[in-house]
Coordinates of C-alpha atoms and ligand atoms in Angstrom, one line a residue:
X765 CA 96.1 127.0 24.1
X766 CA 94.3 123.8 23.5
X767 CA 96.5 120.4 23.9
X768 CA 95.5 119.7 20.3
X769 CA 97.3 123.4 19.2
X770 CA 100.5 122.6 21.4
X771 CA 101.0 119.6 19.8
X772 CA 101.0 120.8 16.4
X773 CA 103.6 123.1 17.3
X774 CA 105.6 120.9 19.0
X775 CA 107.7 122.7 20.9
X776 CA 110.7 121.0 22.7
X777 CA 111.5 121.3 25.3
X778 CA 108.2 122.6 26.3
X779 CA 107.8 126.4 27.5
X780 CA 106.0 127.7 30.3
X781 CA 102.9 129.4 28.4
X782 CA 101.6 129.6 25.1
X783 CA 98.9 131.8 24.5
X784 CA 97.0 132.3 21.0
X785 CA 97.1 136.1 19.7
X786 CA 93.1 136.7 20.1
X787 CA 90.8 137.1 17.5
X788 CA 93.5 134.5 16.0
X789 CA 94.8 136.7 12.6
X790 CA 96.9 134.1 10.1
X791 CA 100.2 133.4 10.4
X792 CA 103.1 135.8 9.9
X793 CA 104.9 135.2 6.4
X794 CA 108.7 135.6 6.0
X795 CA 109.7 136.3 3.3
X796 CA 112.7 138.2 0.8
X797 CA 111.4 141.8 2.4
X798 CA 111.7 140.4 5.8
X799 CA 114.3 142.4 8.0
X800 CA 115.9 142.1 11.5
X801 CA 116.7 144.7 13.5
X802 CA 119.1 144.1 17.1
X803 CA 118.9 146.3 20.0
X804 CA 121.5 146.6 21.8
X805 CA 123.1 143.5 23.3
X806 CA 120.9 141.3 20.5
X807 CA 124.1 141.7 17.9
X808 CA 125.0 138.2 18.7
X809 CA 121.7 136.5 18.5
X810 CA 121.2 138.6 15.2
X811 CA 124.3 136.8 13.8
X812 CA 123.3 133.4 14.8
X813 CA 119.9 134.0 13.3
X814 CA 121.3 135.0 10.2
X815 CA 123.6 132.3 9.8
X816 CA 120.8 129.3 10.4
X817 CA 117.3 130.8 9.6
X818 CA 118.6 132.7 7.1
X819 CA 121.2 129.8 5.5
X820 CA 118.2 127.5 5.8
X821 CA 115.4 129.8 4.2
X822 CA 117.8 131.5 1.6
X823 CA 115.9 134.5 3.1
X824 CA 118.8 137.8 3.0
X825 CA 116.9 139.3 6.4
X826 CA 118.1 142.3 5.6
X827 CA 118.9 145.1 8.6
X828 CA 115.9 147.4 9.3
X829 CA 112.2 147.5 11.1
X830 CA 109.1 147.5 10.3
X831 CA 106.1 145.3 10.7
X832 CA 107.0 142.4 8.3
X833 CA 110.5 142.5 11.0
X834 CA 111.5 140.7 13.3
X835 CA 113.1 142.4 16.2
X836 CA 115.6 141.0 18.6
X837 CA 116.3 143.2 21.8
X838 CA 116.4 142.9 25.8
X839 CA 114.1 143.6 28.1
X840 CA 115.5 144.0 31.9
X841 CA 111.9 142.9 33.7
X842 CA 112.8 139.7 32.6
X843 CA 115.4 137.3 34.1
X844 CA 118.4 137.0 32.4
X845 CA 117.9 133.5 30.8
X846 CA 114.2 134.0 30.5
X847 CA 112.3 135.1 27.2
X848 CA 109.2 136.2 25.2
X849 CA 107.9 135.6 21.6
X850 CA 105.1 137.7 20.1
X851 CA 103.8 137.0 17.1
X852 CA 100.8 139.1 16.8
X853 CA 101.0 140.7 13.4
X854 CA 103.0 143.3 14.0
X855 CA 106.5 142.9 13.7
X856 CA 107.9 139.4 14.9
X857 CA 109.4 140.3 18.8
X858 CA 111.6 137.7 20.7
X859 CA 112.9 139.5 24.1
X860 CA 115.5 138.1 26.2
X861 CA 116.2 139.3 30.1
X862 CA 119.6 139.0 28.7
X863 CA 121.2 138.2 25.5
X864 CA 121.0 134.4 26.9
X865 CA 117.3 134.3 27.0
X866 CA 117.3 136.1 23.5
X867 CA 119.0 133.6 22.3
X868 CA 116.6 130.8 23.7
X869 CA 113.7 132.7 22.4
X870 CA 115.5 132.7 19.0
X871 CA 115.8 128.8 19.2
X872 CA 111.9 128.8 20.1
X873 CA 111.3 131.0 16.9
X874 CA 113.1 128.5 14.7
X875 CA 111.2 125.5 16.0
X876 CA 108.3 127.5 15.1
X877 CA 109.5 128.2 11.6
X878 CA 108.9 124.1 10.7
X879 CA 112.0 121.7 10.4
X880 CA 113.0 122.4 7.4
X881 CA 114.5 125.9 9.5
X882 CA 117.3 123.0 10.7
X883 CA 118.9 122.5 7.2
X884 CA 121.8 124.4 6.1
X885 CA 120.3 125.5 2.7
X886 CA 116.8 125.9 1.4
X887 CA 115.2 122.4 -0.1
X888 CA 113.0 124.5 -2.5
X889 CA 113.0 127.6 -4.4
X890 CA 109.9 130.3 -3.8
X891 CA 108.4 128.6 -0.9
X892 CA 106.6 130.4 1.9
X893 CA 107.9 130.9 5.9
X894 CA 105.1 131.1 7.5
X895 CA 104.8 131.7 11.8
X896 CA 102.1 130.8 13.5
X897 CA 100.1 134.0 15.9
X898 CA 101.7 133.1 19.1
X899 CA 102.3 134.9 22.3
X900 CA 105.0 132.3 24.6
X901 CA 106.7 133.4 27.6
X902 CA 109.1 131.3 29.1
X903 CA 112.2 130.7 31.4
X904 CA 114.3 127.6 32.5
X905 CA 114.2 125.6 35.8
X906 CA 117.7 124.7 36.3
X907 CA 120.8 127.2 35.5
X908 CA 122.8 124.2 34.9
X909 CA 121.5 122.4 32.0
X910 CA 124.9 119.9 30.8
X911 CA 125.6 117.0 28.3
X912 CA 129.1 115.9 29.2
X913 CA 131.0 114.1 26.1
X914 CA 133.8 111.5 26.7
X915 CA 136.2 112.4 24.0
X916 CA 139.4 110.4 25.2
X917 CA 137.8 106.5 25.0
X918 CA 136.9 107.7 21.5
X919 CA 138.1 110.5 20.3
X920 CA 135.8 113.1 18.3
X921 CA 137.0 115.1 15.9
X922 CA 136.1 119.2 16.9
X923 CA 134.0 119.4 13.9
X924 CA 131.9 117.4 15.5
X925 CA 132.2 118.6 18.6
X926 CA 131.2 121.8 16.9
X927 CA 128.0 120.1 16.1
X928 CA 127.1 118.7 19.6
X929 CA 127.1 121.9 20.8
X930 CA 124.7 123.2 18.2
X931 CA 122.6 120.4 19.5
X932 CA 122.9 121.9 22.6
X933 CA 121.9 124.8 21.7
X934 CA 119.1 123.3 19.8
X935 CA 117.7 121.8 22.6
X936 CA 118.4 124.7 25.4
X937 CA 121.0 123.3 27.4
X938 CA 123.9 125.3 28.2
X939 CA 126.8 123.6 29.7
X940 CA 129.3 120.9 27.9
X941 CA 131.7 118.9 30.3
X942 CA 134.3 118.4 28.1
X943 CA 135.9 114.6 29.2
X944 CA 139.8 115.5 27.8
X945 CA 141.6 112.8 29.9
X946 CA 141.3 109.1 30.9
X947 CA 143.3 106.0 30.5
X948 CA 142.6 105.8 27.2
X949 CA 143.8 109.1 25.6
X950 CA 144.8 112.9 26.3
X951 CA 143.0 115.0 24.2
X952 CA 144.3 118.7 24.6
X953 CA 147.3 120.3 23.4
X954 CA 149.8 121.2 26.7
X955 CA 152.1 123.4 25.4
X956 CA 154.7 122.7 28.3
X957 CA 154.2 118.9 28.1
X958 CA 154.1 117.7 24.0
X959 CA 154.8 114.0 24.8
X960 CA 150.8 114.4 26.7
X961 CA 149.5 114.1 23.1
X962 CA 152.9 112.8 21.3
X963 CA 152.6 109.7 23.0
X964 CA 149.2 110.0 24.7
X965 CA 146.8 111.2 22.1
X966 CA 146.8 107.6 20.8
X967 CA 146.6 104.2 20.8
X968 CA 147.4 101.3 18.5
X969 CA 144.8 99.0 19.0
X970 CA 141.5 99.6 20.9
X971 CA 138.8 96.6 22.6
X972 CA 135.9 96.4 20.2
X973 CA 132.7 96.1 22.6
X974 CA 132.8 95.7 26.5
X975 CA 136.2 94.2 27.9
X976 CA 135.0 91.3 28.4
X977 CA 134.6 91.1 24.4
X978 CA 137.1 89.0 22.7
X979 CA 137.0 91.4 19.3
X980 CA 140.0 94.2 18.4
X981 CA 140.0 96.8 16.3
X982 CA 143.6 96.6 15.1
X983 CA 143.1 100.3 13.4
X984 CA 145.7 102.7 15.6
X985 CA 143.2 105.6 16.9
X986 CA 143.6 108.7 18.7
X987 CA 143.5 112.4 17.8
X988 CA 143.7 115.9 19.9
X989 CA 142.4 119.5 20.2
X990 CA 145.5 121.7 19.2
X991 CA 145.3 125.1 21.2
X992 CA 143.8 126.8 18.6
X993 CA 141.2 124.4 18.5
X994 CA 140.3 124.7 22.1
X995 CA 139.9 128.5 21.4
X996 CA 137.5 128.0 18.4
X997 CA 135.5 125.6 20.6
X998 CA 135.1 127.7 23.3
X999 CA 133.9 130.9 21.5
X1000 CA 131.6 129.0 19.7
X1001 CA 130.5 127.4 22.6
X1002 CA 130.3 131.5 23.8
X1003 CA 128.1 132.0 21.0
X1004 CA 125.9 129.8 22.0
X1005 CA 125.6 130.7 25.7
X1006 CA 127.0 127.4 26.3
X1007 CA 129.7 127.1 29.2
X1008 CA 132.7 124.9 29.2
X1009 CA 133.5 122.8 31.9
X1010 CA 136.8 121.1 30.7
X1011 CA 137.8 118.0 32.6
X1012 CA 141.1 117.0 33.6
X1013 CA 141.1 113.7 35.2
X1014 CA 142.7 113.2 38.8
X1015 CA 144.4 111.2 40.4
X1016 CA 142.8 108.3 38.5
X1017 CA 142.2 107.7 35.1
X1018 CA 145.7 108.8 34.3
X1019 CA 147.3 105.8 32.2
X1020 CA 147.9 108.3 29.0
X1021 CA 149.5 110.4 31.1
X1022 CA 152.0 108.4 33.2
X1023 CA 152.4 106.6 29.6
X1024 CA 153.6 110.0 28.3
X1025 CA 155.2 110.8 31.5
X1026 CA 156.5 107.6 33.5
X1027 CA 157.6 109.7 36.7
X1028 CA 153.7 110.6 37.3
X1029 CA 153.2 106.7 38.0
X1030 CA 153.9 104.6 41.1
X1031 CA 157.2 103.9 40.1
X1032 CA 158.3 102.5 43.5
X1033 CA 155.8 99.6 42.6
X1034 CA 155.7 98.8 38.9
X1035 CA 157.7 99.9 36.1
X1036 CA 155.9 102.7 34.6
X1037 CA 158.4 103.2 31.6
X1038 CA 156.4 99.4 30.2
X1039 CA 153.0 101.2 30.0
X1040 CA 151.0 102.6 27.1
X1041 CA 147.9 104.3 26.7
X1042 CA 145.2 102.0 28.0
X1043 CA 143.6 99.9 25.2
X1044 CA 140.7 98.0 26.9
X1045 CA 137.9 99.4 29.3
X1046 CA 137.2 99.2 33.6
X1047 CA 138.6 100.7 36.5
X1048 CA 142.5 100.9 35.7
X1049 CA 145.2 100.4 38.9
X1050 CA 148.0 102.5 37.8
X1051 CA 147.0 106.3 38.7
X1052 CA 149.5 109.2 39.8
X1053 CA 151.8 109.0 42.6
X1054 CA 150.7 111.7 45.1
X1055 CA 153.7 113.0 45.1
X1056 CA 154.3 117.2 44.5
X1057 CA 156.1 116.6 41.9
X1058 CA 152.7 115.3 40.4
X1059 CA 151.1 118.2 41.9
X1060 CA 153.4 120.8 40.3
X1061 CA 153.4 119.1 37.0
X1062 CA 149.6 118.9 37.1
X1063 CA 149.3 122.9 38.5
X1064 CA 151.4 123.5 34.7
X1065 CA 148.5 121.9 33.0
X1066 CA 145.8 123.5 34.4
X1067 CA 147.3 127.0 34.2
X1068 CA 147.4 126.6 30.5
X1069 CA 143.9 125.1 30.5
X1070 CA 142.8 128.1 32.5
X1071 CA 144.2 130.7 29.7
X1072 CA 142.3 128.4 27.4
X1073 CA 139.0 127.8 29.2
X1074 CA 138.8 131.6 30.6
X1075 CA 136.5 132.4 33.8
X1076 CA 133.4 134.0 32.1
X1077 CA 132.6 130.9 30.4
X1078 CA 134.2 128.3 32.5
X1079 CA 133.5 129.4 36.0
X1080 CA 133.8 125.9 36.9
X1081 CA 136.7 123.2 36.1
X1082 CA 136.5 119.6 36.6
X1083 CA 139.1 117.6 38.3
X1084 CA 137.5 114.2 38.1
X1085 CA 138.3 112.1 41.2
X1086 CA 136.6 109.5 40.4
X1087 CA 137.6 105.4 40.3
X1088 CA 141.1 105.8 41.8
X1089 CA 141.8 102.6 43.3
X1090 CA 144.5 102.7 46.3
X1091 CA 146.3 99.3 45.7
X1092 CA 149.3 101.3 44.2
X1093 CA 149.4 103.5 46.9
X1094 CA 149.0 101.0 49.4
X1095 CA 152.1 99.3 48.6
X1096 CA 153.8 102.3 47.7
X1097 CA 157.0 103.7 50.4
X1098 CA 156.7 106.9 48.6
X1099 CA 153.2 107.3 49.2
X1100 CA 153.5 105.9 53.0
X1101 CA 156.0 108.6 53.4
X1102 CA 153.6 111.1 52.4
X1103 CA 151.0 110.1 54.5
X1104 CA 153.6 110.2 57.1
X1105 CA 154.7 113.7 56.4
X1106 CA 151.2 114.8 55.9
X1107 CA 149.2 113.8 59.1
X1108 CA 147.4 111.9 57.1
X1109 CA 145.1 108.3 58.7
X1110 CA 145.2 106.6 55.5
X1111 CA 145.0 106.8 51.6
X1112 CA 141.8 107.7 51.5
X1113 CA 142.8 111.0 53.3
X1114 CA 145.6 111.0 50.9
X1115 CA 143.4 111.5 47.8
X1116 CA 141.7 114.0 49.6
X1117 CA 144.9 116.2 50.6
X1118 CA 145.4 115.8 46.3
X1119 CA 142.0 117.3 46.0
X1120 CA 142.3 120.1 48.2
X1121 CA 145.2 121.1 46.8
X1122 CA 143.3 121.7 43.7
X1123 CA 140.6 123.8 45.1
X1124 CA 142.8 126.0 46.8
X1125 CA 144.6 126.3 43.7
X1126 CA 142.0 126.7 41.8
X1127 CA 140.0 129.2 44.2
X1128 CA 142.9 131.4 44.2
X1129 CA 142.8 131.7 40.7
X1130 CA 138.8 133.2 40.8
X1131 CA 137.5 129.5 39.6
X1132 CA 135.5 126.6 41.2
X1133 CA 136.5 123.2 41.7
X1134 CA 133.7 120.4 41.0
X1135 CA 134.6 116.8 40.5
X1136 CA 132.9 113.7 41.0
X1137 CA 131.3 112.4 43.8
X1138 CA 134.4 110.4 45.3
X1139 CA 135.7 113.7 46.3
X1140 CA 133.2 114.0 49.6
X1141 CA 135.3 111.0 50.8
X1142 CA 137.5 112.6 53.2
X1143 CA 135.8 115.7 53.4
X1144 CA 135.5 118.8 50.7
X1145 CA 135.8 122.3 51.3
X1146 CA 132.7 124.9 51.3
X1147 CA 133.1 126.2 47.8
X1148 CA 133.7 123.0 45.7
X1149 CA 130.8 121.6 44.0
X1150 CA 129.9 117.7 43.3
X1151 CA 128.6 115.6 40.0
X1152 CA 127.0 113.0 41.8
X1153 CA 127.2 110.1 39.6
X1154 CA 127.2 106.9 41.5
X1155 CA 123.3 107.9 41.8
X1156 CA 121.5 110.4 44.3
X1157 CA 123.2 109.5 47.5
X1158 CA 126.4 111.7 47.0
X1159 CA 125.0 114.9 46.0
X1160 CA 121.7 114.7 49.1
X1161 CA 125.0 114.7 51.4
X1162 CA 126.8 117.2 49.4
X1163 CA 123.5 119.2 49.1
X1164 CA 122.8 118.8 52.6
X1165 CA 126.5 119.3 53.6
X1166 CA 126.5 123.1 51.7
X1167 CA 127.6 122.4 48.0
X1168 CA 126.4 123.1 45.4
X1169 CA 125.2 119.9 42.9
X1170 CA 124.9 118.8 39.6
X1171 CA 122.7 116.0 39.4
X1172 CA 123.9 113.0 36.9
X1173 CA 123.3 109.6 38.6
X1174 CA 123.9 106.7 36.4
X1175 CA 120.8 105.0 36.9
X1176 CA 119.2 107.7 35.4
X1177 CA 120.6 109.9 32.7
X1178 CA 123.9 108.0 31.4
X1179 CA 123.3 108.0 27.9
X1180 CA 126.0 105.1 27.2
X1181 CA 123.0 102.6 28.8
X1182 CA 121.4 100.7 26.3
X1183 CA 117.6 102.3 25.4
X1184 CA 115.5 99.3 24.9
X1185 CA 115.7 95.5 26.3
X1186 CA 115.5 93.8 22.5
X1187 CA 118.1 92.0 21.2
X1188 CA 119.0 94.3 18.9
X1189 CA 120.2 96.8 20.5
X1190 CA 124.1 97.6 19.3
X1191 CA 126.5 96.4 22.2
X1192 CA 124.0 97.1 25.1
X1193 CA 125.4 98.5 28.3
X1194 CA 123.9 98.9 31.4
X1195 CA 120.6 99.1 32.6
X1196 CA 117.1 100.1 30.4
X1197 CA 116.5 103.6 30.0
X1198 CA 114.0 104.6 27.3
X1199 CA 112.8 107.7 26.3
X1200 CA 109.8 107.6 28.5
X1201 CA 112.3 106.8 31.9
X1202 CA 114.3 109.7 31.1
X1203 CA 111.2 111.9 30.9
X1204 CA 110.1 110.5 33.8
X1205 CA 114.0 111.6 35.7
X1206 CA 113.9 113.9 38.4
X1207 CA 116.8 116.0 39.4
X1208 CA 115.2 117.0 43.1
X1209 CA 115.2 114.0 45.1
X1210 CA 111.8 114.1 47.0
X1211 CA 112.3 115.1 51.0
X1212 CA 115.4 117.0 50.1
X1213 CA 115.8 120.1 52.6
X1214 CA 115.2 123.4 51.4
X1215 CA 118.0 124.8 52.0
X1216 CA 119.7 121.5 50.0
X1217 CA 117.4 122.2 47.1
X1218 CA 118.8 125.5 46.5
X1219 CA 122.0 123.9 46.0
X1220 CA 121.1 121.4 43.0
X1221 CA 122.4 124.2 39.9
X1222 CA 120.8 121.5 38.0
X1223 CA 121.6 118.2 36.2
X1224 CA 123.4 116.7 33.2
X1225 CA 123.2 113.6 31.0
X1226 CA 127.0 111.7 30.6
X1227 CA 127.6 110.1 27.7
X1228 CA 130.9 107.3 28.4
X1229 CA 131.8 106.1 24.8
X1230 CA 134.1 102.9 25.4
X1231 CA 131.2 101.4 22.6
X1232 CA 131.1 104.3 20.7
X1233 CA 133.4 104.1 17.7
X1234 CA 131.9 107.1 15.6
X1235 CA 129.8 110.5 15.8
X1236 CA 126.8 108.1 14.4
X1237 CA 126.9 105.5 17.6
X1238 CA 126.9 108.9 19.6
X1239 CA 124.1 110.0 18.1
X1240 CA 122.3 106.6 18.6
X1241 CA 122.9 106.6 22.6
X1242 CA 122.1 110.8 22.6
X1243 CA 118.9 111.2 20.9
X1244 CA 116.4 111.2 21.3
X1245 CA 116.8 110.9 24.6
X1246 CA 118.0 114.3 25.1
X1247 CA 115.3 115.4 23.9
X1248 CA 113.6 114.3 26.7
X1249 CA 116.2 115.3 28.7
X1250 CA 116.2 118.7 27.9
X1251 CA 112.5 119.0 29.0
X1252 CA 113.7 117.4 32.5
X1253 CA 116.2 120.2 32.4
X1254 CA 114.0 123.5 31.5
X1255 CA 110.8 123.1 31.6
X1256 CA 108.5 123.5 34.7
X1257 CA 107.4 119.6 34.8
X1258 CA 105.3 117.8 37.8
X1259 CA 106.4 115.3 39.6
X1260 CA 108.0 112.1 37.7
X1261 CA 104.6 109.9 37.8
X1262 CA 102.3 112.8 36.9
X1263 CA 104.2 113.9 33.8
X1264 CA 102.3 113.7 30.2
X1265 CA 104.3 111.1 28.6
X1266 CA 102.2 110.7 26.1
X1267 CA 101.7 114.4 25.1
X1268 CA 105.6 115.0 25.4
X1269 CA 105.6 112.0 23.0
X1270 CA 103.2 113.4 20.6
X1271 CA 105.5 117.0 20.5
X1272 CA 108.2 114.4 19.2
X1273 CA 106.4 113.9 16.0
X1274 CA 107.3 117.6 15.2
X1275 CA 110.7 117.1 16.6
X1276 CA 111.5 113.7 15.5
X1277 CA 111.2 115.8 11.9
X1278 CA 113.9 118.7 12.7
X1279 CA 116.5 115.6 14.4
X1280 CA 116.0 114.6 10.6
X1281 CA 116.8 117.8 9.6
X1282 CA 120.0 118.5 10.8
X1283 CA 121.3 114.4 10.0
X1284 CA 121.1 113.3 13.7
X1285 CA 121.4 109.4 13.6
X1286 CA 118.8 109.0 16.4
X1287 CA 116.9 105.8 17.2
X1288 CA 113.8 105.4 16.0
X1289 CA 110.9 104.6 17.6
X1290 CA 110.4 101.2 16.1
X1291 CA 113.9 100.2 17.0
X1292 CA 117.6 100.5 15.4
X1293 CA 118.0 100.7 11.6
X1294 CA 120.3 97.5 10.3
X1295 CA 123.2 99.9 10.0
X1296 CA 122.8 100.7 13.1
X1297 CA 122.7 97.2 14.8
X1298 CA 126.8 95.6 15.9
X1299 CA 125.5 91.7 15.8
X1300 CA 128.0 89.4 17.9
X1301 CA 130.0 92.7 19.4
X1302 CA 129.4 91.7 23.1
X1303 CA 127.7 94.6 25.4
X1304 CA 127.2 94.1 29.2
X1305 CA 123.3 94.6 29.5
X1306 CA 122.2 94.4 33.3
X1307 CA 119.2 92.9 34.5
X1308 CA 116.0 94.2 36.5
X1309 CA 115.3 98.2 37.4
X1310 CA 118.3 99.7 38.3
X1311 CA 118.8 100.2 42.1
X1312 CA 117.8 103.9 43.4
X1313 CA 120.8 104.6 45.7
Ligands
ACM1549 C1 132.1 108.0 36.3 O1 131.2 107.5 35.6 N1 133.2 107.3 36.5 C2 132.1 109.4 36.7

């Protein structure tokens, strides 16, 4: 297809092959006679079709074939995320190699549909569907395509985590890390623990912009995912082809916890019984002794995440591991003891004893550790995998080393740094990234072995919301920067410098249009909207590219 014809369509994030249905018939109406039909293995897709092309065209898509049809099945040729659209005047086709790539190719048919296909009920009566004669075939780079949502600095309510991961979906990327647990709240029901969201699911007052900010926001917040919650996330999340990687936060980032649960903390050093869940922002001291008793009390809350998160979805659970400073533990008898009894050289070695643990644990139970990239300190066994955060150093030596990588560096593809140098930017973190830099990310670090390269699943952007106070200031740092992101994450791009901004940017027009469709409070172009501006709420903008490390 001509540039000119890719453009109009707009596609994001961009397949590998269009091709125009020769000698180039009209487009293919929809319309009230329209029906679906779903092979089997398509029931799924069928329903989710329904329930958004259908809600948003008012069209019934009644069961049945025929040419004015559209018919969802799977074709085992292709591989089991790839898929095909054919739109050549017969009936409408979208094939999947599995029902995971049917369900991509069903998110490709709605982009084609217009943007006005991402509302939840039809803007006009009578009005025509109309798809255009195309033939696309197309698969994904990476299998691990993630957006991973802190939910315990703010908390988001699962409606709207119901939402983000239609905007996954939206956008093709199919794993959520699901940050329950930090300092400043614990966010999932633990049946054999209450006081974890009793006492730890809140706070009563919270730092209003970065800690350094003199501002508080005396309003008491908090909230958690009951159970049942957690269920309805998940198999909606299942729906979507989207796995779950829920995150439980070790041995740092523990104050809600050892506030729910004082004998978790270093109690041979400060009085743990004085603290509350952390209401402020940075690197906190007070993490979990490394005692067993900490690592029985922590094996109870994983074996009820486990019957919540189950393996076919969440092959993979998070144990953190980052940011756990060893002051406590340094001055602690009860952790020199332990290092004692364990054969351990230092506390270093002691956090990575509490790490192993896990992955035996975890292993045992048919699931894979993967935390951050702290957890090569001290050496990592085979089958845990790294997010390597602190940039691309960590996960070339985890890569290199035999694990398998997910590929987040901070300099990159944290969605919590601020998006444009102006001054209006609401309570700028970090570093620049605009839209074009994360276009311009690569997940494959050039001169990376082979063999290494096999062992980058993929990549994910992380989204830290200490200055995030609502679903609309998430929105602002997300989009449309995932967007972007997303294309990083499936498409079959060239290397960083050779990539098309500027075509990529024109597709946005088209996109820019659906993001306004489903109510995504994305920044424009032109910079933020006043509603969306936070004058005199301090940020921490850094200065100068951000170091590649
Ligand atoms: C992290 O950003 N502390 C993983």
């Amino acid at each position: 297809m001509t540039s000119e014809d890719t453009t109009a369509l707009g596609l994001i994030p961009a397949p590998r092959k269009v091709s125009r249905v020769p000698p180039g018939p009209g487009p293919h109406p929809l319309d009230e006679e329209t029906v679906l039909s779903a092979g089997p293995g398509a029931e799924g897709v069928a329903r989710w079709l329904r329930a958004t092309v259908g809600a948003a065209t008012g069209l019934p898509l009644r069961e049945g074939t025929g040419d004015n049809g559209i018919a969802l099945s799977l074709d085992e040729a292709l591989a089991p995320e790839a898929y095909r659209v054919v739109v050549d005047g017969r009936a409408i086709r979208v094939e999947g190699g599995g029902a995971a790539g049917l369900f991509w190719g069903a998110q490709t048919f709605r982009q084609l549909l217009g943007p006005d296909a991402f509302r939840r009920a039809p803007i006009a009566q009578g009005r025509t569907w109309e798809v255009p004669m195309v033939v696309i075939e197309d698969e994904p780079r990476f299998p691990w395509r993630g957006l991973m949502l802190d939910v315990a600095r703010h908390f988001m309510p699962k409606d709207d985590v119901l939402r983000y991961l239609d905007l996954l979906a939206a956008h093709k990327l199919n794993v959520f890390h699901f940050h329950l647990t930090d300092d400043q709240g614990w966010r999932i029901e633990i049946k054999r623990y209450p006081r974890l969201t009793e006492t730890g699911a809140w706070r009563s007052r919270t730092k209003y912009g970065h800690r350094a900010s003199e501002l508080w926001d005396e309003t008491p917040h908090g909230g958690y995912y009951t159970q049942d919650d957690i269920r309805e996330i998940v198999a909606y999340a299942a729906e979507r082809h989207i796995r779950v990687v829920p995150e439980i936060d070790v041995p740092g980032h523990s104050q809600a916890a050892i506030s729910a649960y004082p004998e978790l903390g270093n109690t041979d050093v400060i009085d743990t019984t004085t603290l509350s869940v952390w209401d402020t922002w940075g690197i906190n001291p007070n993490v979990l002794a490394p005692t067993d008793n900490t690592l029985r009390f922590f094996e109870g809350v994983l074996e009820e995440v486990l019957e919540l998160f189950p393996a076919e979805t969440s092959p993979f659970v998070h144990i953190g591991g980052d940011e756990c400073p060893k002051d406590q533990w340094q001055q602690s008898l009860t952790a020199k003891n332990q290092i004692v009894d364990l054969g351990l050289k230092d506390e270093d070695e002691l956090q990575s004893w509490f790490i192993r643990h896990f992955d035996t644990w975890l292993t045992e139970r048919g699931r894979r550790l993967i935390g951050w990239d702290e957890i090569l300190e001290g050496g990592l066994p085979p089958n845990a995998a790294v997010s390597s955060w602190r940039g691309y150093g960590g996960g070339i030596a985890a890569a290199e080393a035999g694990h398998d990588v997910v590929m987040c560096p901070e300099q990159q593809v944290y969605l919590d740094h601020r998006q444009d140098g102006g001054p209006d930017e609401p309570m700028p973190i970090g570093f620049i990234r605009t839209l074009e830099d994360v276009y311009r990310f690569e997940p494959v670090p050039p001169g990376l072995s082979e063999e290494a390269t096999r062992h980058i699943l993929g990549t994910q952007a992380n989204v830290w919301t200490e200055v995030m106070q609502t679903r609309a200031r998430v929105d602002y740092q997300v989009f449309p920067r995932l967007a972007a992101f997303s294309e990083v994450a499936w498409s079959a791009l060239p290397a960083p410098d050779e990539r098309d901004f500027a075509a990529f940017d024109a597709r946005m027009a088209a996109h820019y249009a659906r993001l306004d469709a489903l109510g995504v409070d994305y920044r424009p172009p032109a910079g933020p909207l006043p509603w969306q501006r936070r004058p005199g709420v301090l940020g921490r903008p850094l200065e100068g590219p951000p170091p590649v490390v």
